[in-house]
Amino acid sequence: MSKVSNYINETVEEMKTKVSWPSYAELQNSSVLVLIGSLAFALVVGAMDFAFDSVLTWFYNQF
């Protein structure tokens, strides 16, 4: 049990002293960038889905 306790204590200490945490402004900028990238990716995938659906519907209606 002491190994688990020691591990937790060392982990907490490392998170406080050795990890470099981003500022609030950096987090906001990163979040906006991820949101824009996700929306762009969703639009591209949606457009591809619409195009494939339209082409395949046209193709199957030819028979």
PDB file of N, CA and C in Angstrom:
ATOM      1  N   MET A   1       0.822  -1.196   0.000  1.00  0.00           N
ATOM      2  CA  MET A   1       0.000   0.000   0.000  1.00  0.00           C
ATOM      3  C   MET A   1       0.865   1.257   0.000  1.00  0.00           C
ATOM      4  N   SER A   2       2.039   1.161   0.578  1.00  0.00           N
ATOM      5  CA  SER A   2       2.910   2.338   0.641  1.00  0.00           C
ATOM      6  C   SER A   2       3.432   2.703  -0.753  1.00  0.00           C
ATOM      7  N   LYS A   3       3.558   1.700  -1.639  1.00  0.00           N
ATOM      8  CA  LYS A   3       4.006   1.992  -2.995  1.00  0.00           C
ATOM      9  C   LYS A   3       2.966   2.828  -3.739  1.00  0.00           C
ATOM     10  N   VAL A   4       1.703   2.502  -3.536  1.00  0.00           N
ATOM     11  CA  VAL A   4       0.629   3.248  -4.191  1.00  0.00           C
ATOM     12  C   VAL A   4       0.598   4.674  -3.658  1.00  0.00           C
ATOM     13  N   SER A   5       0.695   4.821  -2.369  1.00  0.00           N
ATOM     14  CA  SER A   5       0.705   6.145  -1.744  1.00  0.00           C
ATOM     15  C   SER A   5       1.895   6.964  -2.227  1.00  0.00           C
ATOM     16  N   ASN A   6       3.055   6.338  -2.293  1.00  0.00           N
ATOM     17  CA  ASN A   6       4.260   7.014  -2.767  1.00  0.00           C
ATOM     18  C   ASN A   6       4.093   7.449  -4.220  1.00  0.00           C
ATOM     19  N   TYR A   7       3.532   6.568  -5.041  1.00  0.00           N
ATOM     20  CA  TYR A   7       3.306   6.884  -6.455  1.00  0.00           C
ATOM     21  C   TYR A   7       2.384   8.093  -6.599  1.00  0.00           C
ATOM     22  N   ILE A   8       1.297   8.122  -5.838  1.00  0.00           N
ATOM     23  CA  ILE A   8       0.346   9.243  -5.921  1.00  0.00           C
ATOM     24  C   ILE A   8       1.011  10.535  -5.476  1.00  0.00           C
ATOM     25  N   ASN A   9       1.754  10.484  -4.389  1.00  0.00           N
ATOM     26  CA  ASN A   9       2.435  11.684  -3.898  1.00  0.00           C
ATOM     27  C   ASN A   9       3.450  12.215  -4.912  1.00  0.00           C
ATOM     28  N   GLU A  10       4.206  11.323  -5.524  1.00  0.00           N
ATOM     29  CA  GLU A  10       5.183  11.750  -6.527  1.00  0.00           C
ATOM     30  C   GLU A  10       4.496  12.311  -7.774  1.00  0.00           C
ATOM     31  N   THR A  11       3.377  11.716  -8.132  1.00  0.00           N
ATOM     32  CA  THR A  11       2.635  12.205  -9.290  1.00  0.00           C
ATOM     33  C   THR A  11       2.100  13.614  -9.045  1.00  0.00           C
ATOM     34  N   VAL A  12       1.534  13.843  -7.891  1.00  0.00           N
ATOM     35  CA  VAL A  12       1.018  15.174  -7.553  1.00  0.00           C
ATOM     36  C   VAL A  12       2.149  16.191  -7.544  1.00  0.00           C
ATOM     37  N   GLU A  13       3.271  15.835  -6.978  1.00  0.00           N
ATOM     38  CA  GLU A  13       4.417  16.742  -6.918  1.00  0.00           C
ATOM     39  C   GLU A  13       4.924  17.064  -8.327  1.00  0.00           C
ATOM     40  N   GLU A  14       4.983  16.061  -9.181  1.00  0.00           N
ATOM     41  CA  GLU A  14       5.453  16.292 -10.546  1.00  0.00           C
ATOM     42  C   GLU A  14       4.486  17.187 -11.314  1.00  0.00           C
ATOM     43  N   MET A  15       3.191  16.990 -11.113  1.00  0.00           N
ATOM     44  CA  MET A  15       2.198  17.814 -11.805  1.00  0.00           C
ATOM     45  C   MET A  15       2.273  19.273 -11.354  1.00  0.00           C
ATOM     46  N   LYS A  16       2.653  19.493 -10.112  1.00  0.00           N
ATOM     47  CA  LYS A  16       2.760  20.864  -9.594  1.00  0.00           C
ATOM     48  C   LYS A  16       4.034  21.567 -10.056  1.00  0.00           C
ATOM     49  N   THR A  17       5.143  20.853 -10.109  1.00  0.00           N
ATOM     50  CA  THR A  17       6.427  21.517 -10.318  1.00  0.00           C
ATOM     51  C   THR A  17       7.032  21.325 -11.705  1.00  0.00           C
ATOM     52  N   LYS A  18       6.847  20.165 -12.337  1.00  0.00           N
ATOM     53  CA  LYS A  18       7.564  19.874 -13.571  1.00  0.00           C
ATOM     54  C   LYS A  18       6.728  20.051 -14.835  1.00  0.00           C
ATOM     55  N   VAL A  19       5.429  20.089 -14.690  1.00  0.00           N
ATOM     56  CA  VAL A  19       4.565  20.217 -15.865  1.00  0.00           C
ATOM     57  C   VAL A  19       4.373  21.689 -16.180  1.00  0.00           C
ATOM     58  N   SER A  20       4.503  22.049 -17.449  1.00  0.00           N
ATOM     59  CA  SER A  20       4.276  23.429 -17.847  1.00  0.00           C
ATOM     60  C   SER A  20       2.846  23.549 -18.365  1.00  0.00           C
ATOM     61  N   TRP A  21       2.005  24.222 -17.620  1.00  0.00           N
ATOM     62  CA  TRP A  21       0.592  24.361 -17.947  1.00  0.00           C
ATOM     63  C   TRP A  21       0.386  25.588 -18.820  1.00  0.00           C
ATOM     64  N   PRO A  22      -0.477  25.513 -19.840  1.00  0.00           N
ATOM     65  CA  PRO A  22      -0.729  26.675 -20.700  1.00  0.00           C
ATOM     66  C   PRO A  22      -1.559  27.728 -19.962  1.00  0.00           C
ATOM     67  N   SER A  23      -1.433  28.966 -20.435  1.00  0.00           N
ATOM     68  CA  SER A  23      -2.228  30.041 -19.839  1.00  0.00           C
ATOM     69  C   SER A  23      -3.664  29.944 -20.349  1.00  0.00           C
ATOM     70  N   TYR A  24      -4.550  30.697 -19.723  1.00  0.00           N
ATOM     71  CA  TYR A  24      -5.953  30.681 -20.121  1.00  0.00           C
ATOM     72  C   TYR A  24      -6.127  31.176 -21.561  1.00  0.00           C
ATOM     73  N   ALA A  25      -5.365  32.185 -21.948  1.00  0.00           N
ATOM     74  CA  ALA A  25      -5.442  32.709 -23.317  1.00  0.00           C
ATOM     75  C   ALA A  25      -4.979  31.662 -24.335  1.00  0.00           C
ATOM     76  N   GLU A  26      -3.927  30.920 -24.001  1.00  0.00           N
ATOM     77  CA  GLU A  26      -3.459  29.860 -24.895  1.00  0.00           C
ATOM     78  C   GLU A  26      -4.509  28.758 -25.037  1.00  0.00           C
ATOM     79  N   LEU A  27      -5.182  28.431 -23.947  1.00  0.00           N
ATOM     80  CA  LEU A  27      -6.242  27.423 -24.003  1.00  0.00           C
ATOM     81  C   LEU A  27      -7.403  27.895 -24.875  1.00  0.00           C
ATOM     82  N   GLN A  28      -7.763  29.169 -24.760  1.00  0.00           N
ATOM     83  CA  GLN A  28      -8.838  29.706 -25.591  1.00  0.00           C
ATOM     84  C   GLN A  28      -8.456  29.648 -27.070  1.00  0.00           C
ATOM     85  N   ASN A  29      -7.251  30.055 -27.404  1.00  0.00           N
ATOM     86  CA  ASN A  29      -6.804  30.030 -28.799  1.00  0.00           C
ATOM     87  C   ASN A  29      -6.792  28.608 -29.350  1.00  0.00           C
ATOM     88  N   SER A  30      -6.315  27.683 -28.554  1.00  0.00           N
ATOM     89  CA  SER A  30      -6.276  26.286 -28.994  1.00  0.00           C
ATOM     90  C   SER A  30      -7.689  25.733 -29.174  1.00  0.00           C
ATOM     91  N   SER A  31      -8.586  26.096 -28.282  1.00  0.00           N
ATOM     92  CA  SER A  31      -9.969  25.611 -28.376  1.00  0.00           C
ATOM     93  C   SER A  31     -10.649  26.140 -29.630  1.00  0.00           C
ATOM     94  N   VAL A  32     -10.421  27.407 -29.945  1.00  0.00           N
ATOM     95  CA  VAL A  32     -11.012  27.992 -31.146  1.00  0.00           C
ATOM     96  C   VAL A  32     -10.444  27.307 -32.387  1.00  0.00           C
ATOM     97  N   LEU A  33      -9.152  27.062 -32.390  1.00  0.00           N
ATOM     98  CA  LEU A  33      -8.512  26.391 -33.523  1.00  0.00           C
ATOM     99  C   LEU A  33      -9.072  24.983 -33.717  1.00  0.00           C
ATOM    100  N   VAL A  34      -9.255  24.242 -32.641  1.00  0.00           N
ATOM    101  CA  VAL A  34      -9.815  22.893 -32.724  1.00  0.00           C
ATOM    102  C   VAL A  34     -11.261  22.952 -33.211  1.00  0.00           C
ATOM    103  N   LEU A  35     -12.030  23.907 -32.737  1.00  0.00           N
ATOM    104  CA  LEU A  35     -13.424  24.055 -33.167  1.00  0.00           C
ATOM    105  C   LEU A  35     -13.506  24.344 -34.663  1.00  0.00           C
ATOM    106  N   ILE A  36     -12.694  25.259 -35.147  1.00  0.00           N
ATOM    107  CA  ILE A  36     -12.699  25.606 -36.577  1.00  0.00           C
ATOM    108  C   ILE A  36     -12.250  24.409 -37.416  1.00  0.00           C
ATOM    109  N   GLY A  37     -11.206  23.727 -36.981  1.00  0.00           N
ATOM    110  CA  GLY A  37     -10.743  22.546 -37.703  1.00  0.00           C
ATOM    111  C   GLY A  37     -11.786  21.444 -37.739  1.00  0.00           C
ATOM    112  N   SER A  38     -12.465  21.235 -36.631  1.00  0.00           N
ATOM    113  CA  SER A  38     -13.503  20.203 -36.575  1.00  0.00           C
ATOM    114  C   SER A  38     -14.671  20.545 -37.487  1.00  0.00           C
ATOM    115  N   LEU A  39     -15.074  21.802 -37.492  1.00  0.00           N
ATOM    116  CA  LEU A  39     -16.174  22.214 -38.362  1.00  0.00           C
ATOM    117  C   LEU A  39     -15.789  22.082 -39.839  1.00  0.00           C
ATOM    118  N   ALA A  40     -14.571  22.469 -40.178  1.00  0.00           N
ATOM    119  CA  ALA A  40     -14.118  22.342 -41.566  1.00  0.00           C
ATOM    120  C   ALA A  40     -14.094  20.874 -41.981  1.00  0.00           C
ATOM    121  N   PHE A  41     -13.579  20.016 -41.134  1.00  0.00           N
ATOM    122  CA  PHE A  41     -13.534  18.587 -41.425  1.00  0.00           C
ATOM    123  C   PHE A  41     -14.941  18.023 -41.579  1.00  0.00           C
ATOM    124  N   ALA A  42     -15.868  18.429 -40.711  1.00  0.00           N
ATOM    125  CA  ALA A  42     -17.249  17.955 -40.793  1.00  0.00           C
ATOM    126  C   ALA A  42     -17.900  18.415 -42.090  1.00  0.00           C
ATOM    127  N   LEU A  43     -17.626  19.638 -42.512  1.00  0.00           N
ATOM    128  CA  LEU A  43     -18.193  20.124 -43.768  1.00  0.00           C
ATOM    129  C   LEU A  43     -17.655  19.351 -44.971  1.00  0.00           C
ATOM    130  N   VAL A  44     -16.367  19.056 -44.969  1.00  0.00           N
ATOM    131  CA  VAL A  44     -15.771  18.294 -46.068  1.00  0.00           C
ATOM    132  C   VAL A  44     -16.360  16.885 -46.121  1.00  0.00           C
ATOM    133  N   VAL A  45     -16.443  16.230 -44.981  1.00  0.00           N
ATOM    134  CA  VAL A  45     -17.001  14.877 -44.939  1.00  0.00           C
ATOM    135  C   VAL A  45     -18.475  14.896 -45.334  1.00  0.00           C
ATOM    136  N   GLY A  46     -19.216  15.905 -44.873  1.00  0.00           N
ATOM    137  CA  GLY A  46     -20.622  16.027 -45.249  1.00  0.00           C
ATOM    138  C   GLY A  46     -20.808  16.245 -46.738  1.00  0.00           C
ATOM    139  N   ALA A  47     -19.960  17.071 -47.328  1.00  0.00           N
ATOM    140  CA  ALA A  47     -20.033  17.315 -48.769  1.00  0.00           C
ATOM    141  C   ALA A  47     -19.698  16.050 -49.552  1.00  0.00           C
ATOM    142  N   MET A  48     -18.698  15.309 -49.103  1.00  0.00           N
ATOM    143  CA  MET A  48     -18.354  14.051 -49.770  1.00  0.00           C
ATOM    144  C   MET A  48     -19.504  13.047 -49.659  1.00  0.00           C
ATOM    145  N   ASP A  49     -20.120  12.969 -48.505  1.00  0.00           N
ATOM    146  CA  ASP A  49     -21.246  12.061 -48.310  1.00  0.00           C
ATOM    147  C   ASP A  49     -22.401  12.441 -49.234  1.00  0.00           C
ATOM    148  N   PHE A  50     -22.696  13.724 -49.310  1.00  0.00           N
ATOM    149  CA  PHE A  50     -23.777  14.190 -50.184  1.00  0.00           C
ATOM    150  C   PHE A  50     -23.465  13.873 -51.651  1.00  0.00           C
ATOM    151  N   ALA A  51     -22.221  14.101 -52.057  1.00  0.00           N
ATOM    152  CA  ALA A  51     -21.827  13.841 -53.446  1.00  0.00           C
ATOM    153  C   ALA A  51     -21.918  12.353 -53.774  1.00  0.00           C
ATOM    154  N   PHE A  52     -21.388  11.506 -52.916  1.00  0.00           N
ATOM    155  CA  PHE A  52     -21.457  10.065 -53.165  1.00  0.00           C
ATOM    156  C   PHE A  52     -22.902   9.570 -53.181  1.00  0.00           C
ATOM    157  N   ASP A  53     -23.709  10.083 -52.256  1.00  0.00           N
ATOM    158  CA  ASP A  53     -25.119   9.687 -52.215  1.00  0.00           C
ATOM    159  C   ASP A  53     -25.827  10.090 -53.507  1.00  0.00           C
ATOM    160  N   SER A  54     -25.582  11.300 -53.973  1.00  0.00           N
ATOM    161  CA  SER A  54     -26.212  11.772 -55.206  1.00  0.00           C
ATOM    162  C   SER A  54     -25.773  10.947 -56.411  1.00  0.00           C
ATOM    163  N   VAL A  55     -24.483  10.684 -56.520  1.00  0.00           N
ATOM    164  CA  VAL A  55     -23.967   9.915 -57.650  1.00  0.00           C
ATOM    165  C   VAL A  55     -24.505   8.489 -57.627  1.00  0.00           C
ATOM    166  N   LEU A  56     -24.502   7.859 -56.476  1.00  0.00           N
ATOM    167  CA  LEU A  56     -24.982   6.478 -56.396  1.00  0.00           C
ATOM    168  C   LEU A  56     -26.486   6.395 -56.619  1.00  0.00           C
ATOM    169  N   THR A  57     -27.241   7.369 -56.126  1.00  0.00           N
ATOM    170  CA  THR A  57     -28.686   7.380 -56.380  1.00  0.00           C
ATOM    171  C   THR A  57     -28.945   7.519 -57.876  1.00  0.00           C
ATOM    172  N   TRP A  58     -28.244   8.421 -58.528  1.00  0.00           N
ATOM    173  CA  TRP A  58     -28.395   8.576 -59.981  1.00  0.00           C
ATOM    174  C   TRP A  58     -28.024   7.280 -60.701  1.00  0.00           C
ATOM    175  N   PHE A  59     -26.906   6.667 -60.283  1.00  0.00           N
ATOM    176  CA  PHE A  59     -26.430   5.439 -60.912  1.00  0.00           C
ATOM    177  C   PHE A  59     -27.452   4.309 -60.776  1.00  0.00           C
ATOM    178  N   TYR A  60     -27.971   4.117 -59.565  1.00  0.00           N
ATOM    179  CA  TYR A  60     -28.926   3.013 -59.338  1.00  0.00           C
ATOM    180  C   TYR A  60     -30.255   3.273 -60.035  1.00  0.00           C
ATOM    181  N   ASN A  61     -30.621   4.516 -60.219  1.00  0.00           N
ATOM    182  CA  ASN A  61     -31.883   4.819 -60.915  1.00  0.00           C
ATOM    183  C   ASN A  61     -31.773   4.601 -62.415  1.00  0.00           C
ATOM    184  N   GLN A  62     -30.553   4.394 -62.933  1.00  0.00           N
ATOM    185  CA  GLN A  62     -30.376   4.136 -64.357  1.00  0.00           C
ATOM    186  C   GLN A  62     -30.777   2.715 -64.716  1.00  0.00           C
ATOM    187  N   PHE A  63     -30.907   1.833 -63.745  1.00  0.00           N
ATOM    188  CA  PHE A  63     -31.236   0.440 -64.021  1.00  0.00           C
ATOM    189  C   PHE A  63     -32.650   0.111 -63.673  1.00  0.00           C
TER     190      PHE A  63
END
